[in-house]
Amino acid sequence: MADQVISSSGWKKWLESVGDQTVFLSRFFRNVFRGGFEWSEFVRQCYEIGYRSLTLVGITSFIMGLVLILQLRPTLVEFGAESMLPHTLSVSVIREIGPVITAIICAGKIASSIGAELGSMKVTEQIDAMEVSGANPVQYLVVTRILATSFMVPLLAMLGDVISLFGGYFALNFTDDISFTLYFTKCVAALDFTDYMPALIKTIFFGFAIGFVGCYKGYTSDKGTESVGIAANSAVVTASLWIFFIDMMAVQITNLLYY
Amino acid sequence: MADTVAQQPIRRKAADQSDRTDETVIEIKGLKKAFGNKEVLKNINLTLKRGENIVVLGRSGQGKSVTIQCIVGLLTPDEGSVKVFGQEVAELNNEQLKDLRTKVGFLFQSGALYDSMTVRENMEFALTRVLKIKDQAELDSRVMEVLEGVGLPEAADKMPSDLSGGMRKRVGLARTLIVKPEIMLYDEPTTGLDPITSREISELILEMQKKFKTSSIIITHDMDCARITSDRVVIMSEGEYVAEGTFDELQQSDNEFVKSYFLDTK
Ligand SMILES: Nc1ncnc2c1ncn2[C@@H]1O[C@H](COP(=O)(O)OP(=O)(O)OP(=O)(O)O)[C@@H](O)[C@H]1O
Ligand SMILES: [Mg+2]
């Protein structure tokens, strides 16, 4: 009985939060198309996002490419398929590992910092102050950030992909003697439209999810000081879950469409 | 300047009130507001006339800030009516609410400066977005005018984090005044300031009232500020206004509760 009460109120909370997020989403879309776009804030956000995650995305991607080659090599050698190494690496990086790794890093760095920033603006009444001045805080704070992440995460992912391939080349050079041109020709030859297009589209959704979750958690946080930490923290967790969920959906949809 | 201010006690003169019209700008009736099961406002009734300054006194946590947040639509009342310029705030659509908010200035208790922007950008935020002023020369002159008004012209290009608490408060005040609102809601404008600056701010409030016929609700714990600025004083307790009158009337009151507010002022 007691359990029932708890679980039913848990469901109610969950449904309420789904409702709130839907309302927030519709506020975002209404404001995107309203006009009065805040270009300079958008550009500033893009710069911040890129600047903040570039190093980490670069290092992680490089190591990923390197490690993947080292791990794949013994298996492929067993089949005498060493020459397939660039092919295998490039398909797995472009389709899956590059986008997901980049998105997870951005969830950790960007979703949390957006959550914390908007959360603290909420706590210190800055968002209320914008609203009371007659300005539109959703337009200025939320629209710019969500669009900036939707734009920058795909760019970062592409960059991460390329750096991963470099990492792979570096690892391959330990053991095999392969020219840089040949390696990259092989990598590129392995790819076709169905590899990079779905990957690009899904990174746009990853970026959107990161921006949306960060903004939602920050903008709707409570007014206590501890709520800033909660907003940042739950933004990371929720955004990461969204990324894996979107990834799963993306692979299903791609398979349905192309195979 | 500071010397003369400190020496002469300033009192409102009865003559100032003659240019007041009888138009009602804010009318609150039977306002109730609860958070969870905590009833914060139980029955608030208040009318503010054009050009009038009302001071609200009351202990911490009585719901003074909540009342003025209901006036600008940041909070929605549970019951009762809040009318500003004759319009029920809760029934306004987005455009009307935005319109109303350009006419009502709100000074937050915490200052609420946008900390990612310089002081100048703070000032220009509403000017460029709400009043759509694009002319840089006009923007500059308005920014300088209000910053000089609060005595901080040199702070224009600083970040809020580089300002002291009192300076932030004054910048917050300047940011509110820059749009020349018809109604001002001051949430503790002088708290945390030194006595001389407090007095200057109180005078500034008075000056605003005279110059632009601004009507104000001033929440304060500072009796000096109350004496300088008030046409009328109300005291809030337990979610209601329990006493009302001019500063002098309440100062002479026999009621023990009312007296306790005026202990240090005689
Ligand atoms: N948004 C809110 N959500 C929940 N409770 C709130 C909210 N705003 C205010 N309260 C509660 O309402 C009560 C009155 O708060 P309010 O800020 O109006 O007090 P106040 O009279 O302005 O006090 P002070 O002089 O300290 O500023 C407090 O107990 C506060 O906890
Ligand atoms: Mg207060």
XYZ file of C-alpha atoms and ligand atoms in Angstrom:
557
model
C 0.000 0.000 0.000
C 2.661 2.432 1.073
C 4.713 1.373 -1.917
C 1.815 2.105 -4.189
C 1.499 5.631 -2.843
C 5.186 6.266 -3.337
C 5.305 4.884 -6.841
C 2.169 6.705 -7.928
C 3.557 10.028 -6.705
C 6.828 9.146 -8.454
C 4.926 8.690 -11.678
C 3.078 11.911 -11.117
C 6.349 13.798 -10.633
C 7.758 12.223 -13.750
C 4.707 13.099 -15.813
C 4.777 16.635 -14.454
C 8.387 17.038 -15.460
C 7.649 15.701 -18.944
C 4.854 18.274 -19.140
C 7.153 21.064 -17.971
C 9.791 20.097 -20.511
C 7.241 20.097 -23.299
C 6.121 23.578 -22.303
C 9.742 24.722 -22.170
C 10.385 23.218 -25.591
C 7.404 24.995 -27.086
C 8.576 28.265 -25.515
C 11.923 27.732 -27.196
C 10.358 27.175 -30.616
C 7.962 30.091 -30.274
C 10.890 32.368 -29.481
C 13.130 31.065 -32.250
C 10.620 32.181 -34.830
C 9.607 35.392 -33.145
C 12.421 37.548 -34.506
C 14.811 39.792 -32.622
C 17.467 37.101 -32.655
C 20.405 37.840 -30.360
C 23.256 37.387 -32.832
C 26.093 38.668 -30.706
C 25.111 36.494 -27.752
C 24.819 33.501 -30.119
C 28.313 34.095 -31.466
C 29.681 34.553 -27.958
C 28.112 31.263 -26.880
C 29.512 29.421 -29.910
C 32.949 30.746 -29.126
C 32.661 29.807 -25.449
C 31.475 26.300 -26.259
C 34.201 25.679 -28.806
C 36.895 27.207 -26.681
C 35.857 25.323 -23.570
C 35.750 21.839 -25.080
C 38.302 21.971 -27.882
C 41.320 20.695 -25.942
C 39.469 17.906 -24.234
C 37.744 16.748 -27.419
C 41.087 16.856 -29.228
C 43.033 14.835 -26.672
C 40.308 12.261 -26.131
C 39.720 11.741 -29.836
C 43.414 11.329 -30.550
C 43.765 8.703 -27.827
C 40.595 6.943 -28.998
C 41.918 6.552 -32.526
C 45.262 5.385 -31.244
C 43.816 2.858 -28.819
C 41.339 1.496 -31.332
C 44.103 0.696 -33.799
C 46.166 -0.982 -31.090
C 43.159 -3.042 -30.005
C 41.960 -3.936 -33.496
C 45.314 -4.901 -34.862
C 45.804 -8.351 -33.253
C 42.325 -9.487 -34.308
C 42.676 -8.344 -37.873
C 46.187 -9.760 -38.143
C 44.789 -13.150 -37.192
C 42.569 -13.011 -40.256
C 45.334 -11.606 -42.365
C 43.276 -8.490 -42.800
C 45.774 -5.902 -41.597
C 45.191 -3.791 -44.658
C 41.600 -3.312 -43.460
C 42.739 -1.376 -40.359
C 42.191 2.160 -41.756
C 38.848 1.064 -43.183
C 37.628 -0.411 -39.890
C 38.828 2.528 -37.865
C 37.304 5.170 -40.057
C 33.892 3.505 -40.214
C 33.688 2.972 -36.469
C 34.961 6.446 -35.642
C 32.790 8.364 -38.086
C 29.641 6.397 -37.454
C 29.735 5.919 -33.751
C 32.721 6.639 -31.581
C 33.545 10.161 -32.705
C 30.026 11.559 -32.306
C 29.289 9.795 -29.022
C 32.609 10.572 -27.344
C 32.393 14.230 -28.360
C 28.805 14.478 -27.200
C 29.533 12.889 -23.850
C 32.437 15.271 -23.274
C 30.216 18.197 -24.202
C 27.513 16.932 -21.874
C 30.064 16.996 -19.073
C 31.535 20.373 -19.918
C 28.779 22.351 -21.578
C 25.482 21.046 -20.231
C 26.806 21.390 -16.703
C 28.139 24.886 -17.209
C 24.927 26.076 -18.871
C 22.937 24.507 -16.030
C 25.121 26.171 -13.423
C 25.153 29.537 -15.178
C 21.408 29.801 -15.669
C 20.818 28.269 -12.240
C 22.878 30.943 -10.568
C 21.204 33.658 -12.635
C 17.924 32.304 -11.345
C 19.101 32.256 -7.739
C 20.444 35.802 -7.882
C 17.198 37.007 -9.500
C 18.913 38.032 -12.742
C 16.376 36.126 -14.808
C 13.536 37.770 -12.892
C 15.185 41.129 -13.458
C 15.326 40.549 -17.221
C 11.711 39.550 -17.243
C 10.607 42.517 -15.156
C 12.484 44.909 -17.436
C 10.182 43.764 -20.241
C 13.030 42.013 -22.082
C 12.725 38.380 -23.062
C 15.079 36.126 -21.103
C 14.146 33.024 -23.099
C 15.187 34.787 -26.287
C 18.429 36.056 -24.842
C 19.513 33.116 -22.693
C 17.822 29.957 -23.921
C 17.436 30.347 -27.688
C 21.042 31.433 -28.151
C 22.457 28.615 -26.051
C 20.413 25.805 -27.555
C 21.151 26.944 -31.101
C 24.821 27.384 -30.258
C 25.168 23.829 -28.942
C 23.200 22.444 -31.908
C 25.674 24.186 -34.196
C 28.920 23.640 -32.314
C 28.611 20.014 -31.203
C 28.493 18.747 -34.826
C 31.509 20.913 -35.651
C 33.405 19.592 -32.647
C 32.420 16.043 -33.555
C 33.760 16.447 -37.102
C 36.967 17.830 -35.750
C 37.141 14.985 -33.243
C 36.665 12.472 -36.082
C 39.604 13.875 -38.010
C 41.819 13.947 -34.936
C 40.879 10.332 -34.171
C 42.043 9.311 -37.615
C 45.314 11.104 -36.975
C 45.608 9.173 -33.722
C 45.042 5.976 -35.653
C 47.723 6.871 -38.157
C 50.131 7.578 -35.328
C 49.482 4.121 -33.810
C 49.703 2.377 -37.127
C 53.135 3.872 -37.676
C 54.474 1.979 -34.652
C 54.186 -1.294 -36.494
C 53.379 -0.793 -40.128
C 54.983 1.365 -42.723
C 52.109 3.143 -44.373
C 52.233 6.500 -46.076
C 50.069 9.314 -44.797
C 48.367 9.724 -48.183
C 47.596 6.055 -48.547
C 46.214 5.876 -45.010
C 43.834 8.785 -45.521
C 42.838 7.618 -48.997
C 41.872 4.293 -47.454
C 39.990 5.992 -44.625
C 37.982 8.174 -46.977
C 37.369 5.375 -49.483
C 35.765 3.351 -46.736
C 33.050 5.940 -46.197
C 29.935 6.724 -48.112
C 26.874 8.867 -47.683
C 25.174 6.447 -45.288
C 28.143 6.735 -42.938
C 28.595 10.435 -42.492
C 25.132 11.832 -43.151
C 23.313 9.983 -40.341
C 26.285 10.751 -38.097
C 26.028 14.452 -38.862
C 22.296 14.518 -38.253
C 22.577 12.701 -34.987
C 25.249 15.065 -33.678
C 22.883 17.965 -34.328
C 20.369 16.204 -32.096
C 23.076 15.514 -29.516
C 23.899 19.213 -29.481
C 20.274 20.157 -29.185
C 19.784 17.761 -26.267
C 22.855 19.140 -24.479
C 21.697 22.744 -24.827
C 18.091 21.978 -24.057
C 18.765 19.929 -20.936
C 21.298 22.458 -19.614
C 18.919 25.364 -20.157
C 15.896 23.544 -18.800
C 17.646 22.440 -15.624
C 19.156 25.860 -15.001
C 16.173 27.966 -15.969
C 13.720 25.978 -13.875
C 15.955 25.417 -10.856
C 14.792 26.406 -7.380
C 15.935 29.561 -5.706
C 18.209 28.054 -3.059
C 21.998 28.178 -3.332
C 22.315 24.392 -3.405
C 20.029 24.259 -6.431
C 22.837 25.579 -8.650
C 24.837 22.421 -7.954
C 21.780 20.258 -8.435
C 21.026 21.923 -11.765
C 24.579 21.402 -13.035
C 24.718 17.838 -11.858
C 21.370 16.667 -13.135
C 22.027 18.436 -16.443
C 25.064 16.189 -17.036
C 23.266 13.005 -16.053
C 20.133 13.734 -18.066
C 22.021 14.969 -21.119
C 24.222 11.848 -21.145
C 21.166 9.603 -20.962
C 19.564 11.534 -23.803
C 22.680 11.102 -25.921
C 22.624 7.311 -25.601
C 18.902 7.234 -26.197
C 19.171 9.366 -29.332
C 22.090 7.221 -30.508
C 19.976 4.104 -30.158
C 17.086 5.683 -32.043
C 19.450 6.946 -34.733
C 20.885 3.524 -35.470
C 17.400 2.003 -35.747
C 16.201 4.718 -38.080
C 19.315 4.560 -40.240
C 19.006 0.787 -40.582
C 15.355 1.090 -41.508
C 16.083 3.697 -44.149
C 19.143 2.248 -45.832
C 19.256 -1.473 -45.348
C 27.626 68.168 -0.725
C 27.790 65.281 1.726
C 28.222 67.700 4.637
C 25.139 69.719 4.011
C 23.163 66.576 3.477
C 24.296 65.166 6.768
C 23.521 68.325 8.703
C 20.043 69.235 7.620
C 17.380 66.727 8.406
C 15.178 66.598 5.374
C 11.476 66.401 5.819
C 8.852 66.160 3.205
C 6.918 69.380 2.932
C 3.162 69.346 2.774
C 3.397 71.618 -0.254
C 4.970 68.832 -2.325
C 1.793 66.923 -2.180
C -0.271 69.609 -3.861
C 0.790 68.597 -7.379
C -0.523 65.114 -6.861
C -3.534 64.103 -8.863
C -5.997 61.618 -7.516
C -5.482 59.032 -10.225
C -5.004 55.558 -8.792
C -2.086 53.675 -10.349
C -2.011 50.521 -8.240
C -4.984 48.969 -6.523
C -4.642 45.767 -4.529
C -7.698 44.138 -2.983
C -7.882 41.058 -0.794
C -4.580 39.681 -2.093
C -3.719 36.179 -0.904
C -0.667 34.111 -1.669
C 0.534 30.842 -0.182
C 3.609 28.734 -0.892
C 2.740 25.101 -0.236
C 0.724 25.233 2.936
C 2.447 28.365 4.170
C 0.139 31.355 3.887
C 2.418 34.309 3.265
C -0.089 36.984 2.244
C -3.484 36.733 3.890
C -5.344 39.892 3.050
C -3.465 42.753 1.466
C -5.293 45.938 0.500
C -3.467 48.933 -0.887
C -4.024 51.846 -3.222
C -1.214 53.909 -4.656
C -2.021 57.270 -6.235
C -0.021 58.970 -8.952
C 2.957 60.796 -7.540
C 2.664 59.204 -4.136
C 5.387 57.430 -2.148
C 4.266 54.634 0.131
C 6.747 53.089 2.531
C 6.152 49.506 3.642
C 7.635 48.470 6.965
C 7.575 45.001 8.427
C 9.788 42.324 9.872
C 11.833 40.023 7.722
C 9.953 37.205 6.012
C 6.516 38.825 6.246
C 5.949 38.804 2.504
C 6.840 42.366 1.553
C 8.880 41.239 -1.440
C 6.188 38.745 -2.423
C 3.622 41.566 -2.563
C 5.554 43.644 -5.050
C 6.419 40.564 -7.098
C 2.677 40.050 -7.531
C 2.398 43.603 -8.869
C 4.753 42.961 -11.794
C 3.411 39.494 -12.493
C 6.464 37.555 -11.341
C 4.152 35.713 -8.964
C 0.475 35.014 -9.516
C -1.893 35.722 -6.640
C -3.962 32.842 -5.288
C -6.900 35.122 -4.632
C -7.771 38.785 -4.795
C -7.119 41.411 -7.392
C -4.017 43.375 -8.333
C -4.728 46.213 -10.729
C -2.038 48.400 -12.257
C -3.234 51.363 -14.336
C -6.705 49.878 -14.002
C -5.738 46.555 -15.606
C -5.874 43.238 -13.781
C -2.275 41.958 -13.949
C -3.162 38.264 -13.956
C -5.368 38.712 -17.031
C -2.821 40.440 -19.258
C -1.415 38.668 -22.297
C 2.313 38.621 -23.013
C 2.374 41.841 -25.018
C 0.302 43.766 -22.488
C 2.445 42.459 -19.643
C 5.581 43.577 -21.452
C 4.010 46.993 -21.950
C 3.147 47.227 -18.294
C 6.646 46.192 -17.258
C 8.234 48.985 -19.238
C 6.238 51.411 -17.106
C 7.050 49.759 -13.796
C 10.594 49.810 -12.454
C 11.618 47.122 -10.014
C 14.679 47.387 -7.810
C 15.616 43.951 -6.540
C 16.680 43.472 -2.963
C 19.864 41.804 -4.213
C 20.506 44.283 -7.035
C 20.315 41.410 -9.546
C 22.982 42.815 -11.867
C 23.698 40.664 -14.919
C 27.160 39.457 -14.026
C 28.263 38.440 -17.485
C 27.902 42.038 -18.685
C 29.658 45.308 -17.901
C 27.788 47.999 -16.021
C 27.172 49.816 -19.303
C 25.735 46.700 -20.941
C 23.561 46.205 -17.878
C 22.193 49.709 -18.373
C 21.658 49.295 -22.097
C 20.034 45.872 -21.874
C 16.454 47.041 -21.602
C 17.004 50.227 -23.595
C 18.063 48.436 -26.769
C 15.746 45.473 -26.424
C 12.574 46.906 -24.998
C 12.609 50.585 -25.913
C 14.485 49.736 -29.132
C 16.866 52.679 -28.866
C 19.646 52.107 -31.391
C 21.354 55.491 -31.430
C 24.670 55.041 -29.597
C 24.940 58.724 -28.665
C 21.565 58.673 -26.962
C 22.401 55.413 -25.198
C 25.660 56.878 -23.912
C 24.068 60.050 -22.674
C 21.317 58.195 -20.852
C 23.769 55.793 -19.254
C 25.945 58.665 -18.066
C 22.957 60.632 -16.803
C 21.712 57.855 -14.497
C 25.171 56.778 -13.401
C 25.910 60.355 -12.393
C 22.570 60.359 -10.613
C 23.718 57.533 -8.358
C 27.243 58.936 -8.119
C 29.067 56.244 -10.078
C 30.013 57.649 -13.503
C 33.438 56.001 -13.335
C 31.963 52.508 -12.960
C 30.520 52.330 -16.486
C 33.037 49.910 -17.905
C 33.547 47.734 -14.867
C 32.144 44.269 -14.366
C 29.624 43.839 -11.542
C 32.022 41.479 -9.779
C 34.485 44.372 -9.413
C 31.999 46.525 -7.511
C 31.372 46.701 -3.796
C 28.001 45.694 -2.369
C 26.845 49.278 -2.057
C 28.006 50.138 -5.566
C 26.093 47.163 -6.958
C 23.009 48.403 -5.223
C 23.378 51.843 -6.750
C 24.033 50.407 -10.206
C 20.907 48.276 -9.784
C 19.007 51.441 -8.961
C 20.446 53.225 -11.977
C 19.480 50.341 -14.246
C 15.916 50.567 -13.018
C 15.712 54.340 -13.373
C 17.176 54.469 -16.876
C 13.905 53.525 -18.557
C 12.095 56.341 -16.678
C 9.301 54.217 -15.234
C 6.031 55.733 -14.020
C 5.870 53.446 -11.015
C 8.896 52.394 -8.990
C 8.966 49.426 -6.666
C 11.998 49.655 -4.404
C 12.899 46.542 -2.436
C 15.144 47.804 0.349
C 16.991 50.476 -1.639
C 19.268 51.536 1.199
C 20.022 48.286 3.003
C 23.736 47.678 3.285
C 24.723 51.239 2.413
C 26.561 53.716 4.611
C 24.416 56.464 6.204
C 25.548 59.169 3.788
C 24.912 57.130 0.648
C 21.625 55.947 2.139
C 20.543 59.490 2.519
C 21.605 60.346 -1.004
C 19.598 57.423 -2.331
C 16.589 58.484 -0.277
C 16.874 61.956 -1.741
C 17.209 60.513 -5.205
C 13.949 58.657 -4.704
C 12.340 61.905 -3.668
C 13.832 63.715 -6.628
C 12.526 61.065 -9.029
C 9.089 61.536 -7.578
C 9.196 65.281 -8.121
C 10.858 65.289 -11.508
C 8.891 62.548 -13.220
C 5.862 62.321 -10.932
C 6.852 58.745 -10.238
C 4.719 56.805 -7.806
C 6.641 54.455 -5.570
C 6.296 51.633 -3.145
C 9.381 51.556 -0.971
C 10.123 48.556 1.185
C 12.654 49.440 3.822
C 13.967 48.793 7.291
C 15.739 52.144 7.277
C 13.643 54.638 9.280
C 15.658 57.557 7.972
C 14.754 56.558 4.437
C 11.127 56.116 5.497
C 11.001 59.591 6.984
C 12.598 61.235 3.998
C 10.658 59.528 1.260
C 7.230 58.660 2.616
C 3.893 60.315 2.001
C 2.261 57.410 3.729
C 3.585 54.485 5.760
C 2.038 51.044 6.123
C 3.208 48.369 8.520
C 2.904 44.755 7.543
C 2.540 41.862 9.919
C 1.370 38.266 9.499
C 0.321 38.767 5.898
C -1.751 41.900 6.453
C -1.258 45.633 6.750
C -1.889 46.401 10.397
C -1.240 50.130 10.565
C -1.349 52.985 8.104
C -0.730 56.730 8.286
C 1.803 59.442 7.663
C 5.214 59.035 9.223
C 4.382 61.595 11.915
C 1.039 60.052 12.762
C 2.528 56.606 13.236
C 5.426 58.046 15.197
C 2.918 59.511 17.694
C 0.916 56.285 17.881
C 0.019 54.738 21.247
C -0.036 51.231 19.857
C 2.884 49.247 21.316
C 3.516 47.320 18.110
C 3.631 50.448 15.976
C 5.769 52.234 18.553
C 8.367 49.478 18.412
C 9.220 50.511 14.837
C 9.777 54.127 15.780
C 11.880 53.666 18.912
C 15.058 55.186 17.519
C 13.516 57.991 15.540
C 12.532 60.557 18.143
N 9.224 31.895 -4.788
C 8.996 31.478 -3.525
N 8.746 30.174 -3.285
C 8.502 29.735 -2.042
N 8.474 30.523 -0.951
C 8.712 31.832 -1.098
C 8.991 32.383 -2.413
N 9.187 33.704 -2.276
C 9.047 33.974 -0.963
N 8.760 32.861 -0.253
C 8.507 32.795 1.192
O 7.601 33.825 1.522
C 7.955 34.425 2.741
C 8.002 35.932 2.583
O 9.094 36.249 1.774
P 9.484 37.746 1.393
O 10.712 37.646 0.550
O 8.320 38.429 0.790
O 9.824 38.391 2.780
P 10.180 39.907 3.071
O 9.055 40.476 3.831
O 10.546 40.585 1.807
O 11.430 39.763 4.016
P 12.837 40.563 3.980
O 12.617 41.818 4.732
O 13.774 39.663 4.677
O 13.188 40.769 2.569
C 9.265 33.817 3.170
O 8.994 32.906 4.216
C 9.770 33.084 1.966
O 10.390 31.890 2.362
Mg 12.279 41.090 0.878
